[in-house]
Amino acid sequence: MTTTPVLEAVDETLETQSRPPLNVIYEWLTTVDHKKIGLMYIVYALIFLVIAGFEAILMRIQLAIPNNHFVSPQVFNQLFTMHGTTMVFFMGMPILFGMGNYLVPLMIGARDMAFPRLNAFSFWISAFAGLLLYFSYIGGSGLYAAGSAPDVGWFAYAPLTSKVFSPGHSTDYWTLAVFLSGVGSIGTALNIVTTILCMRCKGMKMSRMPLLPWLYLVMSGIVFVAVSPLTAAQIMLTLDRYLGAHFFDTQAGGSAILWMHFFWIFGHPEVYVLVLPAFAFANEIIPVFSRKAMFGYPAMVAASVSIGFISLSVWAHHMFTAGLGPAGNTFFVFATMVISVPTGIKIFNWLATIWGGKIIFAVPMMFMIGFLFQFLIAGLTGIMLAAAPFNWQLSASYFVVAHFHYVLVGAIVFSLFGAFYFWYPKVTGRMMSETLGKWHFWLFLIGFHLTFDFMHVPGILGMPRRIYTYEAGRGWDTLNLIVGIGAIFQAAGTIVLVYNMIYSYFKGKEAGHDPWDAWTLEWSVPSPPPSYNFAIEPTVSSRRPLWDLKHPEDPDSDYE
Amino acid sequence: MSLLTGTAYAQSPTNIFDPAGTPARSAFGLSMLVLSITLVIFLIVAGLLLYALIRFRHRPTDSNREPAQIYGSNQIELSWTVIPILIVVTLFLTTTRVILGTEAIPKPASALDVTIIGHQFWWEYRYPKSGVVTANELHVPISDPASPTPTYLTMSSADVSHSFWIPRLAGKMDLIPNRVNTMWIDPEATGLYLGQCAQYCGTQHAKMLLRVYAQTPQDFAAWLDQQNRPAQKDFPGNAAATEGQAVFMKDACINCHAIKGTVATGRFGPDLTHLASRDTIASGPIQNTPANLRRWVDDPNSMKPGSLMPAMHLNDHDLDVITAYLSQLH
Ligand code: HEM
Ligand SMILES: [Cu+2]
């Protein structure tokens, strides 16, 4: 028993609190502290979550009844483009990077990220990219009266993006904004990888590292390999648009399929970039509220790493209807189905972690339970989509929209909300209200299922996605109405969350170091943690240093 | 929910689970297999989860001791690796069989060929053997197993990517510029099959609807024969139509539209040779009535905002006579 995480720390926080407000602003603008940068990422992403959520509501109002004239087709097309682009690049990625920024150094016993200035740069360039995207609404070429926000879809298929079909600057806003956010992502990924590989505290072998940093390591690896082709494709597209290159300009002999490959070589792994951190939160939260060690740690690591690799070889399952031919199709069917094996291992290991535990249904755990069920369903509809002939029917239909929102909202957003409730006391020193948390959970859960359960069915009844209206008599009407009502419940839930975060910041119960009786290093420092995290660099001798402290009679280290 | 979906199913003319042709039927068979396997997996895993959540919840009466810490078990983990692998292999082999059965079977000599060209936001259909060119409403013969006459669709796009999808007949296939894709359909009963473009293709992607008329071989032959005739030129007793024809030919209409046997040879818009024989205009959303035709020619964007046909700025008289002419193009 050599573990001695340090429980007291220098009281540097007091110093900042007594400063005049301007200095505080200046301090945030110039900070290189990983925790402040992490929080800025989270706040900026939450703002975009609200904006993109609002866009989703507008779309759902438009689709709630057939032949609706609530918005024009142009506006609708801008809405789904901005919604998708924002959710993926300006909500999902930044919020997960923010969580990683905050948690990874704390959990591996480091004082900061490996490159603090690069970290600040990555944040600011991503934030700028988000602003640039929305500036298109007022700063466009005036092609439409209300500016010219991008309207080519978040996938921006060629040749709809070429000059002939997309004159004006809307597509340029999309390209440049996503390009800059990619630069930021690659910077952050580099930072996370270096931090994890080089800055672990004494005694923390890779095999003792908590699962959260492991998953962020795999995620960052995917970011390198996946974001680079997207960045390349965007440069090529800009060359097409401004210097007369013909990569994707089909009117001059370019290739539309080439764009699809480039885009999905990014786009598919991107799903895993988003979902691996969600797994990471589940890996930390489920054991604590089941009061048990993670079941099958080595298998979890192996499954994550193999998901990382396989995810890079399945992209063309987004192209089953592009005419790849039987050989191409069967290859990608196989690769896609295989990925369900490591994913299944994860679900079973979580189940085994819960099994035999003493489950505490606190709000973070409730969100994790939602995560487990919804991720299970998402995985199963994923298998359906992998069966190419079934996919020929379902792709580009509302079934797909339902499927990927099960992943994006049902798994990722639920896990993220759980993580908010779990780590909020660490970040602010106060607990979030459990009562409001339960309201948030139930409103969101009901809304989620009304929206996305029912969305599968119009897909099966032949409703394509990205349509701004539809005629009556296809059997889609009632279903779309229910879907719209669900979206409103989700919005209500989100409002409760935001209220809870603000309310608890001022009125929440004091949290102390370790409110959940948890086991990893971040719970050994004060809440909120001081600037350099650890007054004395900690030393660990097992995967759960705080468990060892609390249970000297049954230390973890015996089980490695 | 099941009641609701039940009624929706019964009504929907685009239900993928109500197949009416071989490719859709074999996809349906596979779908049912995949659905039952995933349903069983769901019931087992969700059942175990629920059981665990109830059985192992913390009760106030519990002692304060932490539960036994279990770190893993190689046998158990191996079993939930091997069993999924077996399921995956089964699913993969079945899927491959359906893929090959749809994509890799030889084309029978009796097959009908149709070339489809996707346009923003309408469909062009060509029957290469007979030289017929039409738009938006596809006519094909039904096919019966005894003497199969499937229709082979060779497709490409003139502008951006589109996707051809008639859920009851077959899965979708994309129409991609500079690329030729193929698929086939073989409707087993006569009637109208609906669908729509499934690949986002710009402003009016939503109103790029599809209509496939499956006819008996006799009716189909008669239809082809009629479409093959040049357009009507003389309109005895119908001065308006005669004048409309002249107005059409001297206006910009002919830059974009073709009418067989006249000077109008435009290819940008739909071929109008037998326009009056179609039920709808503008690729489906609008009934083909004289009033709608008139309004369409006057201002297409008021009916289909974002349509690439410009408003023609004709005076009322010209609109009237052009409508009279178009209504005669049987
Ligand atoms: C209240 C929650 C949400 C609702 C009601 C909602 C609704 C929608 C709707 C109606 C569409 C358009 C579907 C179409 O016609 O293609 C859509 C597309 C999309 N959504 Fe969501 N969404 C929600 C949350 C999210 C979240 C959290 C994410 C990602 C983290 C997300 C990512 C996307 C993406 C990537 C698209 C595709 C955009 C495109 O087709 O270009 N959504 N969503
Ligand atoms: Cu289209």
Tab-separated table of N, CA and C in Angstrom, chain A residues 46 49-50 363 367 417 420-421 424 432-445 488-505:
chain	number	residue	atom	x	y	z
A	46	LEU	N	-22.532	24.163	-25.401
A	46	LEU	CA	-23.919	24.199	-24.930
A	46	LEU	C	-24.712	25.273	-25.656
A	49	LEU	N	-25.568	23.781	-28.776
A	49	LEU	CA	-26.591	22.749	-28.589
A	49	LEU	C	-27.973	23.387	-28.606
A	50	VAL	N	-28.084	24.531	-27.944
A	50	VAL	CA	-29.375	25.199	-27.907
A	50	VAL	C	-29.753	25.704	-29.303
A	363	VAL	N	-29.042	10.568	-10.254
A	363	VAL	CA	-29.285	11.055	-11.613
A	363	VAL	C	-28.203	10.629	-12.619
A	367	PHE	N	-29.168	8.426	-16.145
A	367	PHE	CA	-28.815	8.715	-17.540
A	367	PHE	C	-28.004	7.573	-18.147
A	417	PHE	N	-25.008	13.879	-20.457
A	417	PHE	CA	-25.801	14.463	-19.372
A	417	PHE	C	-25.452	13.775	-18.052
A	420	PHE	N	-22.368	15.198	-16.864
A	420	PHE	CA	-22.549	16.539	-16.287
A	420	PHE	C	-22.889	16.434	-14.810
A	421	TYR	N	-23.895	15.619	-14.501
A	421	TYR	CA	-24.324	15.517	-13.106
A	421	TYR	C	-23.219	14.921	-12.243
A	424	TYR	N	-20.106	17.686	-12.215
A	424	TYR	CA	-20.434	19.075	-11.864
A	424	TYR	C	-19.920	19.449	-10.464
A	432	MET	N	-25.450	19.307	-8.104
A	432	MET	CA	-26.621	19.722	-8.854
A	432	MET	C	-27.867	19.191	-8.155
A	433	SER	N	-28.975	19.869	-8.335
A	433	SER	CA	-30.212	19.439	-7.669
A	433	SER	C	-30.684	18.106	-8.241
A	434	GLU	N	-30.871	17.135	-7.359
A	434	GLU	CA	-31.340	15.818	-7.811
A	434	GLU	C	-32.784	15.884	-8.297
A	435	THR	N	-33.601	16.716	-7.639
A	435	THR	CA	-35.005	16.808	-8.031
A	435	THR	C	-35.116	17.358	-9.449
A	436	LEU	N	-34.445	18.481	-9.685
A	436	LEU	CA	-34.466	19.022	-11.046
A	436	LEU	C	-33.858	18.023	-12.015
A	437	GLY	N	-32.829	17.347	-11.565
A	437	GLY	CA	-32.181	16.344	-12.406
A	437	GLY	C	-33.163	15.268	-12.837
A	438	LYS	N	-34.021	14.873	-11.897
A	438	LYS	CA	-34.996	13.828	-12.256
A	438	LYS	C	-36.029	14.367	-13.241
A	439	TRP	N	-36.446	15.593	-13.050
A	439	TRP	CA	-37.340	16.226	-14.038
A	439	TRP	C	-36.688	16.231	-15.407
A	440	HIS	N	-35.451	16.669	-15.429
A	440	HIS	CA	-34.714	16.707	-16.688
A	440	HIS	C	-34.689	15.318	-17.320
A	441	PHE	N	-34.341	14.331	-16.489
A	441	PHE	CA	-34.219	12.973	-17.024
A	441	PHE	C	-35.535	12.487	-17.631
A	442	TRP	N	-36.622	12.605	-16.865
A	442	TRP	CA	-37.879	12.021	-17.361
A	442	TRP	C	-38.418	12.781	-18.560
A	443	LEU	N	-38.353	14.107	-18.524
A	443	LEU	CA	-38.810	14.877	-19.689
A	443	LEU	C	-38.017	14.475	-20.928
A	444	PHE	N	-36.724	14.388	-20.746
A	444	PHE	CA	-35.881	14.107	-21.904
A	444	PHE	C	-36.090	12.679	-22.394
A	445	LEU	N	-36.227	11.761	-21.438
A	445	LEU	CA	-36.408	10.362	-21.822
A	445	LEU	C	-37.713	10.178	-22.610
A	488	ILE	N	-40.498	18.659	-28.494
A	488	ILE	CA	-40.779	19.735	-27.548
A	488	ILE	C	-40.481	19.290	-26.112
A	489	PHE	N	-40.803	18.024	-25.807
A	489	PHE	CA	-40.429	17.487	-24.488
A	489	PHE	C	-38.913	17.554	-24.284
A	490	GLN	N	-38.177	17.204	-25.322
A	490	GLN	CA	-36.717	17.225	-25.181
A	490	GLN	C	-36.234	18.636	-24.913
A	491	ALA	N	-36.832	19.580	-25.616
A	491	ALA	CA	-36.432	20.975	-25.397
A	491	ALA	C	-36.723	21.362	-23.951
A	492	ALA	N	-37.899	20.954	-23.441
A	492	ALA	CA	-38.242	21.295	-22.062
A	492	ALA	C	-37.211	20.698	-21.106
A	493	GLY	N	-36.841	19.444	-21.334
A	493	GLY	CA	-35.831	18.808	-20.498
A	493	GLY	C	-34.531	19.587	-20.495
A	494	THR	N	-34.121	20.034	-21.682
A	494	THR	CA	-32.865	20.765	-21.791
A	494	THR	C	-32.932	22.087	-21.033
A	495	ILE	N	-34.099	22.719	-21.065
A	495	ILE	CA	-34.236	23.976	-20.319
A	495	ILE	C	-34.068	23.699	-18.818
A	496	VAL	N	-34.661	22.601	-18.345
A	496	VAL	CA	-34.493	22.254	-16.934
A	496	VAL	C	-33.008	22.046	-16.612
A	497	LEU	N	-32.296	21.385	-17.510
A	497	LEU	CA	-30.863	21.165	-17.286
A	497	LEU	C	-30.123	22.482	-17.122
A	498	VAL	N	-30.348	23.393	-18.082
A	498	VAL	CA	-29.625	24.654	-18.044
A	498	VAL	C	-29.973	25.412	-16.765
A	499	TYR	N	-31.264	25.393	-16.412
A	499	TYR	CA	-31.682	26.061	-15.181
A	499	TYR	C	-30.984	25.436	-13.970
A	500	ASN	N	-30.954	24.107	-13.974
A	500	ASN	CA	-30.320	23.393	-12.866
A	500	ASN	C	-28.856	23.776	-12.728
A	501	MET	N	-28.162	23.860	-13.860
A	501	MET	CA	-26.735	24.185	-13.804
A	501	MET	C	-26.525	25.568	-13.206
A	502	ILE	N	-27.362	26.521	-13.602
A	502	ILE	CA	-27.188	27.886	-13.101
A	502	ILE	C	-27.621	27.964	-11.641
A	503	TYR	N	-28.787	27.389	-11.361
A	503	TYR	CA	-29.325	27.416	-10.001
A	503	TYR	C	-28.337	26.772	-9.018
A	504	SER	N	-27.856	25.581	-9.382
A	504	SER	CA	-26.990	24.856	-8.455
A	504	SER	C	-25.647	25.553	-8.255
A	505	TYR	N	-25.248	26.320	-9.238
A	505	TYR	CA	-23.976	27.027	-9.114
A	505	TYR	C	-24.019	27.954	-7.911
